[in-house]
mmCIF file of C-alpha atoms and ligand atoms in Angstrom:
data_model
loop_
_atom_site.group_PDB
_atom_site.id
_atom_site.type_symbol
_atom_site.label_atom_id
_atom_site.label_comp_id
_atom_site.label_asym_id
_atom_site.label_seq_id
_atom_site.Cartn_x
_atom_site.Cartn_y
_atom_site.Cartn_z
ATOM 1 C CA MET B 1 116.299 70.077 137.000
ATOM 2 C CA LYS B 2 116.948 67.188 134.598
ATOM 3 C CA ILE B 3 115.554 66.081 131.252
ATOM 4 C CA THR B 4 113.952 62.690 131.839
ATOM 5 C CA ASN B 5 112.232 61.937 128.545
ATOM 6 C CA ALA B 6 111.664 63.330 125.056
ATOM 7 C CA LYS B 7 109.337 62.215 122.298
ATOM 8 C CA VAL B 8 108.569 63.131 118.714
ATOM 9 C CA ASN B 9 104.974 63.652 117.628
ATOM 10 C CA VAL B 10 103.974 63.535 113.951
ATOM 11 C CA THR B 11 100.460 64.683 113.091
ATOM 12 C CA CYS B 12 98.508 65.911 110.069
ATOM 13 C CA PRO B 13 95.555 68.119 111.044
ATOM 14 C CA GLY B 14 95.202 69.345 107.431
ATOM 15 C CA ARG B 15 98.972 69.428 106.916
ATOM 16 C CA ASN B 16 101.948 67.660 108.507
ATOM 17 C CA PHE B 17 103.650 68.846 111.696
ATOM 18 C CA VAL B 18 106.546 67.341 113.643
ATOM 19 C CA THR B 19 106.632 68.386 117.305
ATOM 20 C CA LEU B 20 109.094 67.557 120.054
ATOM 21 C CA LYS B 21 108.026 67.253 123.678
ATOM 22 C CA VAL B 22 110.790 67.344 126.308
ATOM 23 C CA GLU B 23 109.902 66.242 129.842
ATOM 24 C CA THR B 24 111.730 66.895 133.131
ATOM 25 C CA ASP B 25 111.968 65.407 136.606
ATOM 26 C CA GLU B 26 110.013 68.406 137.961
ATOM 27 C CA GLY B 27 106.954 67.647 135.862
ATOM 28 C CA ILE B 28 107.516 70.654 133.591
ATOM 29 C CA TYR B 29 107.634 69.960 129.858
ATOM 30 C CA GLY B 30 108.563 72.033 126.821
ATOM 31 C CA LEU B 31 107.556 71.945 123.143
ATOM 32 C CA GLY B 32 109.632 72.518 120.010
ATOM 33 C CA ASP B 33 108.592 72.573 116.341
ATOM 34 C CA ALA B 34 110.627 70.373 113.954
ATOM 35 C CA THR B 35 108.527 70.711 110.789
ATOM 36 C CA LEU B 36 110.372 70.839 107.449
ATOM 37 C CA ASN B 37 107.763 71.034 104.707
ATOM 38 C CA GLY B 38 107.900 68.047 102.342
ATOM 39 C CA ARG B 39 110.817 66.405 104.221
ATOM 40 C CA GLU B 40 109.193 65.945 107.633
ATOM 41 C CA LEU B 41 110.236 62.413 108.530
ATOM 42 C CA SER B 42 113.951 63.097 108.037
ATOM 43 C CA VAL B 43 113.856 65.564 110.933
ATOM 44 C CA ALA B 44 111.754 63.177 113.049
ATOM 45 C CA SER B 45 114.435 60.521 112.513
ATOM 46 C CA TYR B 46 117.322 62.945 113.169
ATOM 47 C CA LEU B 47 115.745 63.700 116.538
ATOM 48 C CA GLN B 48 114.554 60.242 117.451
ATOM 49 C CA ASP B 49 117.510 58.202 116.234
ATOM 50 C CA HIS B 50 120.406 60.576 116.831
ATOM 51 C CA ILE B 51 119.697 63.480 119.207
ATOM 52 C CA LEU B 52 117.309 62.283 121.881
ATOM 53 C CA PRO B 53 119.664 59.662 123.351
ATOM 54 C CA CYS B 54 122.212 62.463 123.998
ATOM 55 C CA ILE B 55 119.981 64.853 125.926
ATOM 56 C CA ILE B 56 118.426 62.637 128.615
ATOM 57 C CA GLY B 57 119.821 63.569 132.031
ATOM 58 C CA ARG B 58 120.962 67.048 131.005
ATOM 59 C CA ASP B 59 120.017 70.313 132.710
ATOM 60 C CA PRO B 60 117.395 72.018 130.484
ATOM 61 C CA PHE B 61 118.585 75.462 131.630
ATOM 62 C CA GLN B 62 121.875 74.959 129.751
ATOM 63 C CA THR B 63 120.507 76.144 126.393
ATOM 64 C CA GLU B 64 123.838 77.538 125.196
ATOM 65 C CA ASP B 65 125.921 74.471 126.035
ATOM 66 C CA ILE B 66 123.332 72.027 124.655
ATOM 67 C CA TRP B 67 123.060 74.047 121.429
ATOM 68 C CA GLN B 68 126.846 74.000 120.975
ATOM 69 C CA TYR B 69 126.920 70.284 121.813
ATOM 70 C CA LEU B 70 124.378 69.501 119.088
ATOM 71 C CA TYR B 71 125.828 71.901 116.495
ATOM 72 C CA ARG B 72 129.560 71.308 116.939
ATOM 73 C CA GLY B 73 129.224 67.841 118.399
ATOM 74 C CA ALA B 74 127.682 66.303 115.268
ATOM 75 C CA TYR B 75 130.786 67.275 113.260
ATOM 76 C CA TRP B 76 128.471 67.651 110.199
ATOM 77 C CA ARG B 77 127.247 71.226 110.301
ATOM 78 C CA ARG B 78 124.261 73.210 109.045
ATOM 79 C CA GLY B 79 121.579 72.125 106.591
ATOM 80 C CA PRO B 80 117.791 72.356 107.080
ATOM 81 C CA VAL B 81 117.331 68.860 108.556
ATOM 82 C CA THR B 82 120.068 69.275 111.171
ATOM 83 C CA MET B 83 119.136 72.817 112.090
ATOM 84 C CA SER B 84 115.383 72.130 112.365
ATOM 85 C CA ALA B 85 116.130 69.247 114.729
ATOM 86 C CA ILE B 86 118.452 71.405 116.864
ATOM 87 C CA ALA B 87 115.816 74.157 116.861
ATOM 88 C CA ALA B 88 113.192 71.780 118.227
ATOM 89 C CA ILE B 89 115.404 70.967 121.221
ATOM 90 C CA ASP B 90 116.412 74.596 121.769
ATOM 91 C CA VAL B 91 112.853 75.950 121.680
ATOM 92 C CA ALA B 92 111.566 73.197 123.972
ATOM 93 C CA LEU B 93 114.284 74.074 126.506
ATOM 94 C CA TRP B 94 113.439 77.799 126.390
ATOM 95 C CA ASP B 95 109.789 76.828 126.943
ATOM 96 C CA ILE B 96 110.824 74.808 130.012
ATOM 97 C CA LYS B 97 112.929 77.723 131.319
ATOM 98 C CA GLY B 98 109.992 80.110 131.037
ATOM 99 C CA LYS B 99 107.644 77.701 132.788
ATOM 100 C CA ALA B 100 110.178 76.940 135.531
ATOM 101 C CA LEU B 101 110.714 80.675 136.159
ATOM 102 C CA ASN B 102 106.960 81.276 135.790
ATOM 103 C CA THR B 103 107.391 84.001 133.172
ATOM 104 C CA PRO B 104 106.546 84.415 129.465
ATOM 105 C CA LEU B 105 109.425 83.740 127.090
ATOM 106 C CA TYR B 106 109.652 87.393 125.991
ATOM 107 C CA ASN B 107 110.856 88.296 129.486
ATOM 108 C CA LEU B 108 113.872 86.001 129.029
ATOM 109 C CA LEU B 109 114.766 87.694 125.723
ATOM 110 C CA GLY B 110 114.818 91.300 126.912
ATOM 111 C CA GLY B 111 111.238 91.955 127.986
ATOM 112 C CA LYS B 112 108.590 93.850 126.034
ATOM 113 C CA SER B 113 110.073 96.270 123.505
ATOM 114 C CA ARG B 114 106.696 97.026 121.925
ATOM 115 C CA GLU B 115 102.971 96.782 122.575
ATOM 116 C CA GLY B 116 102.192 94.391 119.745
ATOM 117 C CA VAL B 117 103.644 92.628 116.716
ATOM 118 C CA LEU B 118 102.792 94.026 113.266
ATOM 119 C CA VAL B 119 101.807 91.135 110.980
ATOM 120 C CA TYR B 120 101.115 90.858 107.276
ATOM 121 C CA GLY B 121 98.527 88.596 105.695
ATOM 122 C CA HIS B 122 98.398 86.995 102.249
ATOM 123 C CA ALA B 123 95.985 88.287 99.610
ATOM 124 C CA ASN B 124 95.841 86.366 96.355
ATOM 125 C CA GLY B 125 93.645 85.910 93.314
ATOM 126 C CA LYS B 126 93.710 84.377 89.856
ATOM 127 C CA ASP B 127 93.857 87.890 88.341
ATOM 128 C CA THR B 128 94.334 91.502 89.466
ATOM 129 C CA ASP B 129 90.649 92.100 90.233
ATOM 130 C CA SER B 130 90.267 89.048 92.442
ATOM 131 C CA ALA B 131 93.611 89.721 94.186
ATOM 132 C CA LEU B 132 92.440 93.263 95.008
ATOM 133 C CA GLU B 133 89.126 91.902 96.322
ATOM 134 C CA ASP B 134 91.144 89.713 98.650
ATOM 135 C CA VAL B 135 93.191 92.739 99.769
ATOM 136 C CA ALA B 136 89.904 94.471 100.660
ATOM 137 C CA ARG B 137 88.855 91.432 102.716
ATOM 138 C CA HIS B 138 92.142 91.630 104.618
ATOM 139 C CA ILE B 139 91.623 95.326 105.323
ATOM 140 C CA ASP B 140 88.137 94.500 106.651
ATOM 141 C CA ALA B 141 89.705 91.857 108.902
ATOM 142 C CA GLY B 142 91.986 94.547 110.381
ATOM 143 C CA TYR B 143 95.272 93.939 108.544
ATOM 144 C CA LYS B 144 97.593 96.944 108.188
ATOM 145 C CA ALA B 145 100.027 95.072 105.927
ATOM 146 C CA VAL B 146 99.162 92.730 103.067
ATOM 147 C CA ARG B 147 101.249 90.628 100.695
ATOM 148 C CA VAL B 148 99.722 90.639 97.203
ATOM 149 C CA GLN B 149 100.180 87.833 94.658
ATOM 150 C CA SER B 150 98.095 87.342 91.517
ATOM 151 C CA GLY B 151 97.909 84.923 88.625
ATOM 152 C CA ILE B 152 100.091 85.883 85.660
ATOM 153 C CA PRO B 153 98.352 86.293 82.274
ATOM 154 C CA GLY B 154 99.649 83.485 80.037
ATOM 155 C CA LEU B 155 100.700 81.152 82.900
ATOM 156 C CA ALA B 156 98.301 78.391 83.973
ATOM 157 C CA SER B 157 99.294 78.489 87.646
ATOM 158 C CA THR B 158 101.878 80.200 89.789
ATOM 159 C CA TYR B 159 103.220 80.467 93.321
ATOM 160 C CA GLY B 160 100.921 81.942 95.928
ATOM 161 C CA ILE B 161 97.565 81.518 94.205
ATOM 162 C CA ALA B 162 94.937 79.307 95.826
ATOM 163 C CA LYS B 163 93.389 76.695 93.498
ATOM 164 C CA ASN B 164 89.955 77.467 94.853
ATOM 165 C CA ALA B 165 89.396 80.953 96.261
ATOM 166 C CA GLY B 166 90.660 81.178 99.825
ATOM 167 C CA ARG B 167 93.664 79.698 101.603
ATOM 168 C CA TYR B 168 96.865 78.910 99.732
ATOM 169 C CA GLU B 169 98.728 75.769 100.802
ATOM 170 C CA PRO B 170 101.584 74.828 98.473
ATOM 171 C CA ALA B 171 102.301 71.268 99.712
ATOM 172 C CA GLU B 172 100.138 68.591 98.100
ATOM 173 C CA ARG B 173 99.675 64.853 98.449
ATOM 174 C CA GLY B 174 100.900 62.665 95.620
ATOM 175 C CA LEU B 175 104.074 63.377 93.691
ATOM 176 C CA PRO B 176 105.198 67.018 93.234
ATOM 177 C CA SER B 177 102.885 69.029 90.987
ATOM 178 C CA GLU B 178 104.416 71.111 88.184
ATOM 179 C CA HIS B 179 104.043 74.830 87.507
ATOM 180 C CA ALA B 180 105.054 76.734 84.380
ATOM 181 C CA TRP B 181 107.202 79.848 84.573
ATOM 182 C CA SER B 182 108.104 82.834 82.410
ATOM 183 C CA SER B 183 110.015 85.767 83.879
ATOM 184 C CA GLU B 184 109.027 87.871 80.852
ATOM 185 C CA LEU B 185 105.295 87.430 81.515
ATOM 186 C CA TYR B 186 105.744 87.918 85.259
ATOM 187 C CA LEU B 187 107.798 91.110 84.909
ATOM 188 C CA ARG B 188 105.233 92.540 82.500
ATOM 189 C CA HIS B 189 102.370 91.929 84.927
ATOM 190 C CA VAL B 190 103.523 92.656 88.493
ATOM 191 C CA PRO B 191 104.016 96.456 88.175
ATOM 192 C CA THR B 192 100.445 96.754 86.843
ATOM 193 C CA LEU B 193 99.160 94.788 89.857
ATOM 194 C CA PHE B 194 100.793 97.196 92.322
ATOM 195 C CA ALA B 195 99.789 100.284 90.352
ATOM 196 C CA ARG B 196 96.175 99.144 90.722
ATOM 197 C CA ALA B 197 96.676 98.246 94.391
ATOM 198 C CA ARG B 198 98.004 101.735 95.286
ATOM 199 C CA GLU B 199 95.347 103.443 93.181
ATOM 200 C CA THR B 200 92.617 101.439 94.952
ATOM 201 C CA PHE B 201 93.850 101.481 98.559
ATOM 202 C CA GLY B 202 96.011 104.620 98.813
ATOM 203 C CA GLU B 203 99.312 105.000 100.667
ATOM 204 C CA GLY B 204 98.030 103.981 104.123
ATOM 205 C CA LEU B 205 98.396 100.226 103.627
ATOM 206 C CA HIS B 206 101.715 98.352 103.717
ATOM 207 C CA LEU B 207 102.074 96.302 100.514
ATOM 208 C CA LEU B 208 104.465 93.365 100.182
ATOM 209 C CA HIS B 209 105.318 90.930 97.395
ATOM 210 C CA ASP B 210 107.113 87.566 97.192
ATOM 211 C CA CYS B 211 109.157 86.834 94.036
ATOM 212 C CA HIS B 212 109.844 83.362 95.470
ATOM 213 C CA HIS B 213 113.426 83.040 94.190
ATOM 214 C CA ARG B 214 112.451 83.222 90.500
ATOM 215 C CA LEU B 215 114.377 86.145 89.049
ATOM 216 C CA THR B 216 117.985 86.737 88.129
ATOM 217 C CA PRO B 217 119.602 89.643 90.010
ATOM 218 C CA ILE B 218 119.296 92.008 87.042
ATOM 219 C CA GLU B 219 115.636 91.036 86.488
ATOM 220 C CA ALA B 220 115.001 91.700 90.169
ATOM 221 C CA GLY B 221 116.725 95.072 89.827
ATOM 222 C CA ARG B 222 114.340 95.934 86.996
ATOM 223 C CA LEU B 223 111.286 94.847 88.994
ATOM 224 C CA GLY B 224 112.367 96.721 92.103
ATOM 225 C CA LYS B 225 112.908 99.870 90.044
ATOM 226 C CA GLU B 226 109.502 99.618 88.372
ATOM 227 C CA LEU B 227 107.823 99.052 91.757
ATOM 228 C CA GLU B 228 109.457 102.097 93.369
ATOM 229 C CA PRO B 229 106.514 104.467 92.750
ATOM 230 C CA PHE B 230 104.249 102.089 94.719
ATOM 231 C CA HIS B 231 106.418 102.117 97.877
ATOM 232 C CA LEU B 232 106.439 98.452 98.797
ATOM 233 C CA PHE B 233 107.260 97.463 102.358
ATOM 234 C CA TRP B 234 109.458 94.810 100.751
ATOM 235 C CA MET B 235 110.192 92.664 97.742
ATOM 236 C CA GLU B 236 110.852 89.146 99.065
ATOM 237 C CA ASP B 237 113.290 86.486 97.820
ATOM 238 C CA PRO B 238 114.001 88.295 94.546
ATOM 239 C CA THR B 239 116.662 85.784 93.503
ATOM 240 C CA PRO B 240 118.089 82.524 94.874
ATOM 241 C CA ALA B 241 120.556 83.495 97.587
ATOM 242 C CA GLU B 242 123.352 80.925 97.452
ATOM 243 C CA LEU B 243 125.384 83.591 95.659
ATOM 244 C CA GLN B 244 125.143 86.396 98.190
ATOM 245 C CA ASP B 245 126.981 88.837 95.881
ATOM 246 C CA GLY B 246 123.974 88.705 93.523
ATOM 247 C CA PHE B 247 122.168 91.025 95.896
ATOM 248 C CA LYS B 248 124.689 93.778 95.225
ATOM 249 C CA ILE B 249 123.365 93.973 91.676
ATOM 250 C CA ILE B 250 119.794 94.356 92.957
ATOM 251 C CA ARG B 251 120.860 96.973 95.512
ATOM 252 C CA ASP B 252 122.732 98.962 92.864
ATOM 253 C CA HIS B 253 119.520 99.360 90.870
ATOM 254 C CA THR B 254 116.659 99.923 93.258
ATOM 255 C CA THR B 255 115.518 101.468 96.554
ATOM 256 C CA THR B 256 112.692 98.928 96.958
ATOM 257 C CA PRO B 257 113.470 97.214 100.302
ATOM 258 C CA ILE B 258 114.600 93.578 100.083
ATOM 259 C CA SER B 259 113.768 90.647 102.377
ATOM 260 C CA VAL B 260 115.307 87.196 102.160
ATOM 261 C CA GLY B 261 116.031 84.082 104.177
ATOM 262 C CA GLU B 262 113.046 81.781 104.684
ATOM 263 C CA VAL B 263 115.211 78.884 103.400
ATOM 264 C CA PHE B 264 118.334 79.910 105.352
ATOM 265 C CA ASN B 265 119.454 77.781 108.270
ATOM 266 C CA SER B 266 122.579 79.576 109.485
ATOM 267 C CA ILE B 267 123.814 83.119 109.954
ATOM 268 C CA TRP B 268 126.503 82.197 107.414
ATOM 269 C CA ASP B 269 123.789 82.107 104.733
ATOM 270 C CA ALA B 270 123.264 85.808 105.362
ATOM 271 C CA HIS B 271 126.654 87.025 106.547
ATOM 272 C CA ASP B 272 127.608 88.920 103.374
ATOM 273 C CA LEU B 273 124.039 90.072 102.775
ATOM 274 C CA ILE B 274 123.972 91.709 106.193
ATOM 275 C CA ARG B 275 127.475 93.131 106.531
ATOM 276 C CA ASN B 276 127.262 94.698 103.043
ATOM 277 C CA GLN B 277 123.805 96.131 103.760
ATOM 278 C CA TRP B 278 122.392 94.429 100.655
ATOM 279 C CA ILE B 279 119.144 93.493 102.427
ATOM 280 C CA ASP B 280 116.670 95.152 104.763
ATOM 281 C CA TYR B 281 114.855 92.217 106.392
ATOM 282 C CA LEU B 282 116.056 88.773 107.462
ATOM 283 C CA ARG B 283 113.395 86.032 107.197
ATOM 284 C CA MET B 284 115.349 83.074 108.605
ATOM 285 C CA THR B 285 113.050 81.543 111.199
ATOM 286 C CA ILE B 286 113.435 80.048 114.617
ATOM 287 C CA VAL B 287 112.534 76.538 113.396
ATOM 288 C CA HIS B 288 114.750 76.357 110.312
ATOM 289 C CA GLY B 289 117.495 78.622 111.683
ATOM 290 C CA GLY B 290 118.427 76.370 114.609
ATOM 291 C CA GLY B 291 116.316 77.855 117.425
ATOM 292 C CA ILE B 292 116.090 80.895 119.647
ATOM 293 C CA THR B 293 119.738 80.686 120.772
ATOM 294 C CA PRO B 294 121.301 81.351 117.321
ATOM 295 C CA LEU B 295 118.474 83.617 116.085
ATOM 296 C CA ARG B 296 119.036 85.976 119.007
ATOM 297 C CA LYS B 297 122.671 86.297 117.930
ATOM 298 C CA ALA B 298 121.704 86.681 114.257
ATOM 299 C CA ALA B 299 119.222 89.443 115.112
ATOM 300 C CA ASP B 300 121.789 91.298 117.218
ATOM 301 C CA PHE B 301 124.363 91.029 114.414
ATOM 302 C CA ALA B 302 121.784 92.241 111.875
ATOM 303 C CA SER B 303 120.889 95.193 114.103
ATOM 304 C CA LEU B 304 124.400 96.604 113.630
ATOM 305 C CA TYR B 305 123.695 96.933 109.906
ATOM 306 C CA HIS B 306 120.140 98.357 110.007
ATOM 307 C CA VAL B 307 118.692 94.970 109.082
ATOM 308 C CA ARG B 308 115.436 94.080 110.805
ATOM 309 C CA THR B 309 113.633 90.751 111.204
ATOM 310 C CA GLY B 310 110.675 89.651 109.087
ATOM 311 C CA PHE B 311 110.134 86.053 110.141
ATOM 312 C CA HIS B 312 108.608 83.509 107.822
ATOM 313 C CA GLY B 313 105.168 82.555 109.157
ATOM 314 C CA ALA B 314 103.590 80.239 106.585
ATOM 315 C CA THR B 315 101.231 77.438 107.640
ATOM 316 C CA ASP B 316 104.062 74.881 107.537
ATOM 317 C CA LEU B 317 105.546 76.580 110.603
ATOM 318 C CA SER B 318 103.514 75.150 113.476
ATOM 319 C CA PRO B 319 101.770 77.135 116.225
ATOM 320 C CA VAL B 320 104.805 76.281 118.383
ATOM 321 C CA THR B 321 107.015 78.293 116.024
ATOM 322 C CA MET B 322 104.394 81.044 115.763
ATOM 323 C CA ALA B 323 104.369 81.376 119.556
ATOM 324 C CA ALA B 324 108.183 81.396 119.758
ATOM 325 C CA ALA B 325 108.329 83.997 116.968
ATOM 326 C CA LEU B 326 105.806 86.287 118.672
ATOM 327 C CA HIS B 327 107.744 86.272 121.958
ATOM 328 C CA PHE B 328 110.946 86.963 120.018
ATOM 329 C CA ASP B 329 109.292 89.720 117.930
ATOM 330 C CA THR B 330 107.986 91.336 121.122
ATOM 331 C CA ALA B 331 111.377 91.393 122.809
ATOM 332 C CA ILE B 332 114.065 92.271 120.274
ATOM 333 C CA HIS B 333 114.818 95.846 119.280
ATOM 334 C CA ASN B 334 115.226 95.387 115.512
ATOM 335 C CA PHE B 335 111.905 93.684 114.799
ATOM 336 C CA GLY B 336 110.386 94.606 111.411
ATOM 337 C CA ILE B 337 107.260 92.603 110.641
ATOM 338 C CA GLN B 338 105.913 89.056 111.118
ATOM 339 C CA GLU B 339 104.262 86.949 108.401
ATOM 340 C CA LEU B 340 100.896 85.404 109.291
ATOM 341 C CA MET B 341 99.119 82.652 107.374
ATOM 342 C CA PRO B 342 96.383 81.495 109.752
ATOM 343 C CA HIS B 343 96.303 77.768 110.493
ATOM 344 C CA THR B 344 93.238 75.597 109.950
ATOM 345 C CA GLU B 345 90.772 75.154 112.790
ATOM 346 C CA GLU B 346 91.957 71.542 113.247
ATOM 347 C CA THR B 347 95.555 72.719 113.640
ATOM 348 C CA ASP B 348 94.551 75.352 116.194
ATOM 349 C CA GLN B 349 92.688 72.647 118.130
ATOM 350 C CA VAL B 350 95.681 70.293 118.139
ATOM 351 C CA PHE B 351 97.893 73.173 119.391
ATOM 352 C CA PRO B 352 95.832 75.227 121.901
ATOM 353 C CA HIS B 353 97.631 78.559 122.308
ATOM 354 C CA GLN B 354 97.623 81.892 124.120
ATOM 355 C CA TYR B 355 98.647 84.101 121.200
ATOM 356 C CA SER B 356 96.011 86.278 119.556
ATOM 357 C CA PHE B 357 95.311 88.640 116.640
ATOM 358 C CA LYS B 358 93.624 92.034 116.906
ATOM 359 C CA ASP B 359 93.537 94.965 114.460
ATOM 360 C CA GLY B 360 96.468 93.789 112.360
ATOM 361 C CA MET B 361 98.697 93.076 115.346
ATOM 362 C CA MET B 362 99.522 89.885 117.223
ATOM 363 C CA TYR B 363 100.273 89.302 120.883
ATOM 364 C CA PRO B 364 102.125 86.355 122.432
ATOM 365 C CA GLY B 365 100.044 86.288 125.632
ATOM 366 C CA ASP B 366 101.394 86.233 129.168
ATOM 367 C CA ALA B 367 101.410 82.505 129.991
ATOM 368 C CA PRO B 368 104.746 81.135 131.257
ATOM 369 C CA GLY B 369 107.085 79.874 128.508
ATOM 370 C CA LEU B 370 105.685 79.783 124.984
ATOM 371 C CA GLY B 371 102.004 79.590 125.930
ATOM 372 C CA VAL B 372 101.241 76.740 123.521
ATOM 373 C CA ALA B 373 100.242 73.128 124.212
ATOM 374 C CA LEU B 374 99.886 69.915 122.198
ATOM 375 C CA ASP B 375 96.677 67.883 122.453
ATOM 376 C CA GLU B 376 98.286 64.476 121.936
ATOM 377 C CA LYS B 377 94.993 62.572 121.923
ATOM 378 C CA LEU B 378 93.580 64.730 119.156
ATOM 379 C CA ALA B 379 96.903 64.757 117.271
ATOM 380 C CA ALA B 380 96.841 60.947 117.177
ATOM 381 C CA LYS B 381 93.652 61.066 115.094
ATOM 382 C CA PHE B 382 95.472 62.750 112.194
ATOM 383 C CA GLU B 383 97.877 60.342 110.565
ATOM 384 C CA TYR B 384 100.944 61.558 108.638
ATOM 385 C CA GLN B 385 100.302 62.036 104.899
ATOM 386 C CA ARG B 386 103.260 62.305 102.559
ATOM 387 C CA ALA B 387 103.097 65.616 100.687
ATOM 388 C CA TYR B 388 105.470 67.564 98.456
ATOM 389 C CA LEU B 389 106.052 71.158 97.435
ATOM 390 C CA PRO B 390 105.621 71.789 93.683
ATOM 391 C CA ILE B 391 108.381 72.075 91.106
ATOM 392 C CA ASN B 392 108.631 74.734 88.420
ATOM 393 C CA ARG B 393 109.563 74.585 84.727
ATOM 394 C CA LYS B 394 110.183 77.300 82.147
ATOM 395 C CA LEU B 395 107.869 77.275 79.140
ATOM 396 C CA ASP B 396 110.410 75.156 77.193
ATOM 397 C CA GLY B 397 110.492 72.540 79.953
ATOM 398 C CA THR B 398 113.731 73.550 81.687
ATOM 399 C CA LEU B 399 113.554 72.942 85.419
ATOM 400 C CA THR B 400 113.810 76.206 87.351
ATOM 401 C CA ASP B 401 113.409 77.479 90.908
ATOM 402 C CA TRP B 402 109.972 77.090 92.485
HETATM 403 O O1 LIG G 1 106.594 78.747 99.919
HETATM 404 O O2 LIG G 1 106.364 78.011 103.398
HETATM 405 O O3 LIG G 1 106.602 83.613 102.150
HETATM 406 N N1 LIG G 1 106.148 82.519 102.234
HETATM 407 C C1 LIG G 1 106.486 81.501 101.432
HETATM 408 C C2 LIG G 1 105.864 80.168 101.726
HETATM 409 C C3 LIG G 1 106.748 78.995 101.291
HETATM 410 C C4 LIG G 1 106.351 77.747 102.041
HETATM 411 C C5 LIG G 1 107.290 76.588 101.702
HETATM 412 O O4 LIG G 1 107.125 75.556 102.605
HETATM 413 O O5 LIG G 1 107.274 81.687 100.530
HETATM 414 O O6 LIG G 1 104.600 80.082 101.134
HETATM 415 CO CO1 LIG G 2 108.322 83.536 100.780
#
């Protein structure tokens, strides 16, 4: 089998997605997601202008060799643009392999290790009461695990809170919007939010929280310690992770489990975190982590250190990544949990898929390959719209991490 053609699709059914379609001489095609929120066109160009000319004529079954060719062959290594582009190729080739062998992707990754994939949804609200109402709605919808974020008294807006009740989508058209931040106000509020959540819903529900890279290690240690009585499933991205040693400080102070990695693009971003057992869950995804080929190795490495996966699953990861993640989650041994932010109806129509949700679990379906398609005619109706993620400033105006 040979790769005969590959094309990049950019569409905006409510938000931007970059999708790669790889075609073969046997009529089988594969899809890969290449979406990098707020920087989409750089990945489209990396693929179109630099990678695609190198892959025509190759055997799509050679996922390992092609991955090494793109990673080592560029000379310039790592980085989210590079790794998202390589991921798009890698995932499309795994999709082709599954279709050619007439078997779902999970069978190529070890087969079914579990019946279904535990997912967590996002509850949010402008204050504690409305956040808890949203938790109740998630329970009614069947969720067994819920991330809880609420507005912070004294701050006009913060990460994770929808402007109008309902879905939260951080990327916005126009130039980046600005949020205000105070760790003092945040640290005062969050333990009260989770005290109320446990009091209201009991111990039977998994509760999660995303600090979104905003705390220093010692502040995160304090928060983790104060959240211990409420038994969180995890505290996510407590501090920016360029300095991996920072997590030792958090670990020294709290037993609240830690997840990190949605912005990672290489196992080297997490090497010290994993081998020192400073984290519990790795969130680096298939799309931003370079594809299925390196993620399989990262997951196996993590398994040696009791670290499980907890893949990022926000709306900026397309249904192609969601499908790939669900096959992966089904197959590997050290799966932990999968994030789920449901896509808009328009997005689901542009990407018809086999995966499904029932009673707080998701299932990849049994179609060959990924089990997801791209409706190119419909996609063409939604033109790319430049959008940015927000920025964040402390109350005195200092730029800080969003
Ligand atoms: O801010 O995907 O856990 N989920 C998150 C997301 C990220 C967005 C950035 O593109 O932190 O909401
Ligand atoms: Co996050």
